[in-house]
């Protein structure tokens, strides 16, 4: 069934919101979240500040849209990597997913830091943000689930129970506790290396962050269950 026709007003609204977000991303790259200003965006677009407030209620609404877009783009990138390499063994797909996460972050560090950098003072993310943020992690956990030995005892810890409850609440999935735990460990450990790299913390250290990142992937895949 073809998609319903959108009115000129709806198309104009979408175009205006998209243009405003593009200008906001330029501000974000230049000055970080603190540099985002609806009045400055409106001026650059050639409209008045009050006119732009018809499309975004306030700065937090615009920030929320940028964050939502970034989480969705990141999740789609790692999901596409998993699909592109679907013929590889689970460990190979995990490696490709992790490397794609790094490529995404390095290609647009301002968006990565918007998601994982210093929290914006006073900003509270809407509930849907957490669902989108969870998508990339679900990809990791699903791949680890394929690596969990069939004879591994459940051995649920307090952390295992917490992660299982969160996964059931957010997606309705039931995965082996070990896969949930290993996915979170992968996320936190790879984020540690990647966050430092994006912020330029390896400069002058003589350490190649890509080699370190790949070493962390190797370590996660080699650790006993």
CSV table of C-alpha atoms in Angstrom, one decimal:
chain,number,residue,atom,x,y,z
A,1,UNK,CA,0.0,0.0,0.0
A,2,UNK,CA,1.5,3.4,-1.0
A,3,UNK,CA,2.3,5.8,1.8
A,4,UNK,CA,-0.4,8.5,2.3
A,5,UNK,CA,0.3,11.8,0.6
A,6,UNK,CA,1.6,14.5,2.9
A,7,UNK,CA,0.3,18.0,2.6
A,8,UNK,CA,2.6,20.9,1.6
A,9,UNK,CA,2.4,22.2,5.1
A,10,UNK,CA,3.7,18.9,6.5
A,11,UNK,CA,6.5,18.7,3.9
A,12,UNK,CA,7.5,22.3,4.8
A,13,UNK,CA,7.5,21.5,8.5
A,14,UNK,CA,9.7,18.4,7.9
A,15,UNK,CA,12.1,20.4,5.7
A,16,UNK,CA,12.4,23.2,8.3
A,17,UNK,CA,13.0,20.8,11.1
A,18,UNK,CA,15.7,19.0,9.1
A,19,UNK,CA,17.4,22.3,8.1
A,20,UNK,CA,17.4,23.4,11.8
A,21,UNK,CA,19.0,20.2,12.9
A,22,UNK,CA,21.7,20.5,10.3
A,23,UNK,CA,22.6,24.0,11.5
A,24,UNK,CA,22.5,22.7,15.1
A,25,UNK,CA,24.9,20.0,14.2
A,26,UNK,CA,27.3,22.6,12.8
A,27,UNK,CA,27.0,24.5,16.1
A,28,UNK,CA,27.6,21.2,18.0
A,29,UNK,CA,30.8,20.5,16.0
A,30,UNK,CA,32.0,24.0,16.6
A,31,UNK,CA,31.1,24.6,20.3
A,32,UNK,CA,29.6,21.5,21.8
A,33,UNK,CA,26.0,21.3,23.2
A,34,UNK,CA,26.4,24.7,25.0
A,35,UNK,CA,26.9,26.4,21.7
A,36,UNK,CA,23.4,25.3,20.4
A,37,UNK,CA,21.2,28.4,20.2
A,38,UNK,CA,17.7,28.5,18.6
A,39,UNK,CA,17.9,32.2,17.9
A,40,UNK,CA,21.3,31.8,16.2
A,41,UNK,CA,19.9,28.9,14.1
A,42,UNK,CA,16.9,31.0,13.1
A,43,UNK,CA,19.1,33.9,12.1
A,44,UNK,CA,21.2,31.6,9.9
A,45,UNK,CA,18.0,30.1,8.3
A,46,UNK,CA,16.7,33.6,7.6
A,47,UNK,CA,13.6,33.3,9.9
A,48,UNK,CA,12.7,34.8,13.2
A,49,UNK,CA,13.4,33.1,16.5
A,50,UNK,CA,9.6,32.9,17.4
A,51,UNK,CA,9.0,31.2,14.0
A,52,UNK,CA,11.5,28.5,14.8
A,53,UNK,CA,9.9,27.9,18.2
A,54,UNK,CA,6.9,26.6,16.3
A,55,UNK,CA,9.1,23.6,15.2
A,56,UNK,CA,11.1,23.1,18.4
A,57,UNK,CA,9.5,24.2,21.7
A,58,UNK,CA,12.9,25.0,23.2
A,59,UNK,CA,16.6,24.1,23.1
A,60,UNK,CA,16.0,20.8,25.0
A,61,UNK,CA,13.5,19.7,22.4
A,62,UNK,CA,16.1,20.3,19.7
A,63,UNK,CA,18.8,18.5,21.7
A,64,UNK,CA,16.4,15.6,22.1
A,65,UNK,CA,15.9,15.4,18.4
A,66,UNK,CA,19.6,15.4,17.7
A,67,UNK,CA,20.2,12.7,20.4
A,68,UNK,CA,17.4,10.6,19.0
A,69,UNK,CA,18.7,10.8,15.5
A,70,UNK,CA,22.3,10.0,16.6
A,71,UNK,CA,21.3,6.9,18.5
A,72,UNK,CA,19.1,5.7,15.6
A,73,UNK,CA,21.9,6.3,13.1
A,74,UNK,CA,24.5,4.5,15.3
A,75,UNK,CA,22.2,1.5,15.9
A,76,UNK,CA,21.4,1.3,12.2
A,77,UNK,CA,25.1,1.3,11.4
A,78,UNK,CA,26.0,-1.6,13.7
A,79,UNK,CA,22.9,-3.5,12.6
A,80,UNK,CA,23.9,-3.1,9.0
A,81,UNK,CA,27.4,-4.3,9.8
A,82,UNK,CA,26.0,-7.4,11.5
A,83,UNK,CA,23.8,-8.1,8.4
A,84,UNK,CA,26.5,-7.3,5.9
A,85,UNK,CA,28.8,-10.0,7.5
A,86,UNK,CA,26.0,-12.4,8.4
A,87,UNK,CA,27.9,-15.3,6.7
A,88,UNK,CA,30.8,-15.0,9.1
A,89,UNK,CA,31.0,-16.9,12.4
A,90,UNK,CA,29.5,-15.0,15.4
A,91,UNK,CA,33.0,-13.9,16.6
A,92,UNK,CA,33.7,-12.4,13.2
A,93,UNK,CA,30.5,-10.6,13.1
A,94,UNK,CA,31.1,-9.3,16.6
A,95,UNK,CA,34.5,-7.9,15.5
A,96,UNK,CA,32.9,-6.2,12.5
A,97,UNK,CA,30.1,-4.7,14.6
A,98,UNK,CA,32.7,-3.3,17.1
A,99,UNK,CA,34.8,-1.9,14.3
A,100,UNK,CA,31.8,-0.2,12.7
A,101,UNK,CA,30.9,1.4,16.0
A,102,UNK,CA,34.4,2.9,16.1
A,103,UNK,CA,34.2,4.1,12.4
A,104,UNK,CA,30.8,5.8,13.1
A,105,UNK,CA,32.3,7.6,16.1
A,106,UNK,CA,35.4,8.8,14.4
A,107,UNK,CA,33.5,10.0,11.4
A,108,UNK,CA,31.3,12.3,13.5
A,109,UNK,CA,32.9,12.7,17.0
A,110,UNK,CA,30.6,15.7,17.9
A,111,UNK,CA,27.6,13.4,17.6
A,112,UNK,CA,29.3,10.6,19.5
A,113,UNK,CA,30.2,13.0,22.4
A,114,UNK,CA,26.7,14.3,22.4
A,115,UNK,CA,25.6,10.7,23.3
A,116,UNK,CA,28.5,9.6,25.5
A,117,UNK,CA,30.3,12.8,26.6
A,118,UNK,CA,29.7,15.1,29.5
A,119,UNK,CA,25.9,15.3,30.3
A,120,UNK,CA,24.2,18.5,29.3
A,121,UNK,CA,23.3,20.4,32.6
A,122,UNK,CA,19.6,20.4,33.2
A,123,UNK,CA,18.7,18.2,30.2
A,124,UNK,CA,16.5,15.2,30.9
A,125,UNK,CA,16.1,12.8,28.0
A,126,UNK,CA,12.7,11.5,27.1
A,127,UNK,CA,11.9,7.8,27.6
A,128,UNK,CA,12.1,6.9,23.9
A,129,UNK,CA,15.8,7.9,24.0
A,130,UNK,CA,16.6,5.0,26.3
A,131,UNK,CA,14.9,2.6,24.0
A,132,UNK,CA,17.0,3.8,21.0
A,133,UNK,CA,20.2,3.8,23.1
A,134,UNK,CA,19.6,0.2,23.8
A,135,UNK,CA,19.5,-0.9,20.2
A,136,UNK,CA,23.2,-1.1,19.5
A,137,UNK,CA,23.7,-2.9,22.8
A,138,UNK,CA,21.1,-5.5,21.8
A,139,UNK,CA,23.1,-6.2,18.7
A,140,UNK,CA,26.2,-7.0,20.8
A,141,UNK,CA,24.2,-9.2,23.3
A,142,UNK,CA,22.5,-11.1,20.5
A,143,UNK,CA,25.9,-12.0,18.9
A,144,UNK,CA,27.4,-13.0,22.3
A,145,UNK,CA,24.3,-15.2,22.8
A,146,UNK,CA,25.5,-17.3,19.8
A,147,UNK,CA,28.9,-17.8,21.5
A,148,UNK,CA,27.6,-18.9,24.9
A,149,UNK,CA,28.5,-22.6,25.5
A,150,UNK,CA,25.4,-24.8,25.6
A,151,UNK,CA,26.5,-26.5,28.8
A,152,UNK,CA,27.2,-23.3,30.7
A,153,UNK,CA,25.5,-23.3,34.1
A,154,UNK,CA,23.0,-20.4,34.6
A,155,UNK,CA,24.8,-19.1,37.7
A,156,UNK,CA,22.8,-15.9,37.8
A,157,UNK,CA,24.3,-13.1,40.0
A,158,UNK,CA,22.5,-9.9,41.1
A,159,UNK,CA,23.9,-8.2,38.0
A,160,UNK,CA,22.6,-11.0,35.8
A,161,UNK,CA,19.1,-10.7,37.3
A,162,UNK,CA,19.1,-6.9,36.8
A,163,UNK,CA,20.2,-7.2,33.2
A,164,UNK,CA,17.7,-9.9,32.4
A,165,UNK,CA,14.9,-7.8,33.9
A,166,UNK,CA,15.9,-4.7,31.9
A,167,UNK,CA,16.1,-6.7,28.7
A,168,UNK,CA,12.7,-8.2,29.2
A,169,UNK,CA,11.2,-4.8,30.0
A,170,UNK,CA,12.8,-3.1,27.0
A,171,UNK,CA,12.5,-5.7,24.3
A,172,UNK,CA,10.8,-8.7,25.6
A,173,UNK,CA,13.9,-10.8,24.8
A,174,UNK,CA,15.2,-13.7,26.9
A,175,UNK,CA,18.9,-14.2,26.3
A,176,UNK,CA,21.4,-16.2,28.3
A,177,UNK,CA,22.6,-14.2,31.4
A,178,UNK,CA,26.2,-14.7,30.3
A,179,UNK,CA,25.4,-13.0,26.9
A,180,UNK,CA,23.7,-10.1,28.6
A,181,UNK,CA,26.6,-9.6,30.9
A,182,UNK,CA,29.3,-10.0,28.2
A,183,UNK,CA,27.5,-7.5,26.0
A,184,UNK,CA,27.5,-4.9,28.7
A,185,UNK,CA,31.2,-5.6,29.4
A,186,UNK,CA,32.0,-5.1,25.8
A,187,UNK,CA,30.0,-1.9,25.6
A,188,UNK,CA,31.7,-0.4,28.7
A,189,UNK,CA,35.2,-1.5,27.8
A,190,UNK,CA,35.1,-0.5,24.1
A,191,UNK,CA,33.5,2.8,25.1
A,192,UNK,CA,36.4,3.4,27.5
A,193,UNK,CA,39.0,3.2,24.6
A,194,UNK,CA,36.8,4.9,22.1
A,195,UNK,CA,35.8,7.8,24.4
A,196,UNK,CA,39.4,8.5,25.1
A,197,UNK,CA,40.3,8.4,21.4
A,198,UNK,CA,37.5,10.7,20.3
A,199,UNK,CA,38.6,13.2,22.9
A,200,UNK,CA,42.2,13.1,21.7
A,201,UNK,CA,43.5,11.6,24.9
A,202,UNK,CA,46.0,9.3,23.2
A,203,UNK,CA,47.8,12.2,21.5
A,204,UNK,CA,51.5,12.3,22.6
A,205,UNK,CA,51.3,8.9,24.4
A,206,UNK,CA,52.8,6.8,21.6
A,207,UNK,CA,49.8,4.4,21.8
A,208,UNK,CA,47.9,3.6,18.7
A,209,UNK,CA,44.2,3.7,19.8
A,210,UNK,CA,43.1,1.4,16.9
A,211,UNK,CA,45.5,-1.3,18.1
A,212,UNK,CA,44.3,-0.9,21.6
A,213,UNK,CA,40.7,-1.1,20.5
A,214,UNK,CA,41.3,-4.2,18.5
A,215,UNK,CA,43.2,-5.7,21.5
A,216,UNK,CA,40.1,-5.1,23.7
A,217,UNK,CA,37.9,-6.9,21.1
A,218,UNK,CA,40.4,-9.9,21.1
A,219,UNK,CA,40.3,-9.9,24.9
A,220,UNK,CA,36.5,-10.0,25.1
A,221,UNK,CA,36.3,-12.8,22.6
A,222,UNK,CA,39.1,-14.9,24.3
A,223,UNK,CA,37.9,-14.6,27.9
A,224,UNK,CA,36.4,-17.8,29.3
A,225,UNK,CA,32.7,-17.9,30.0
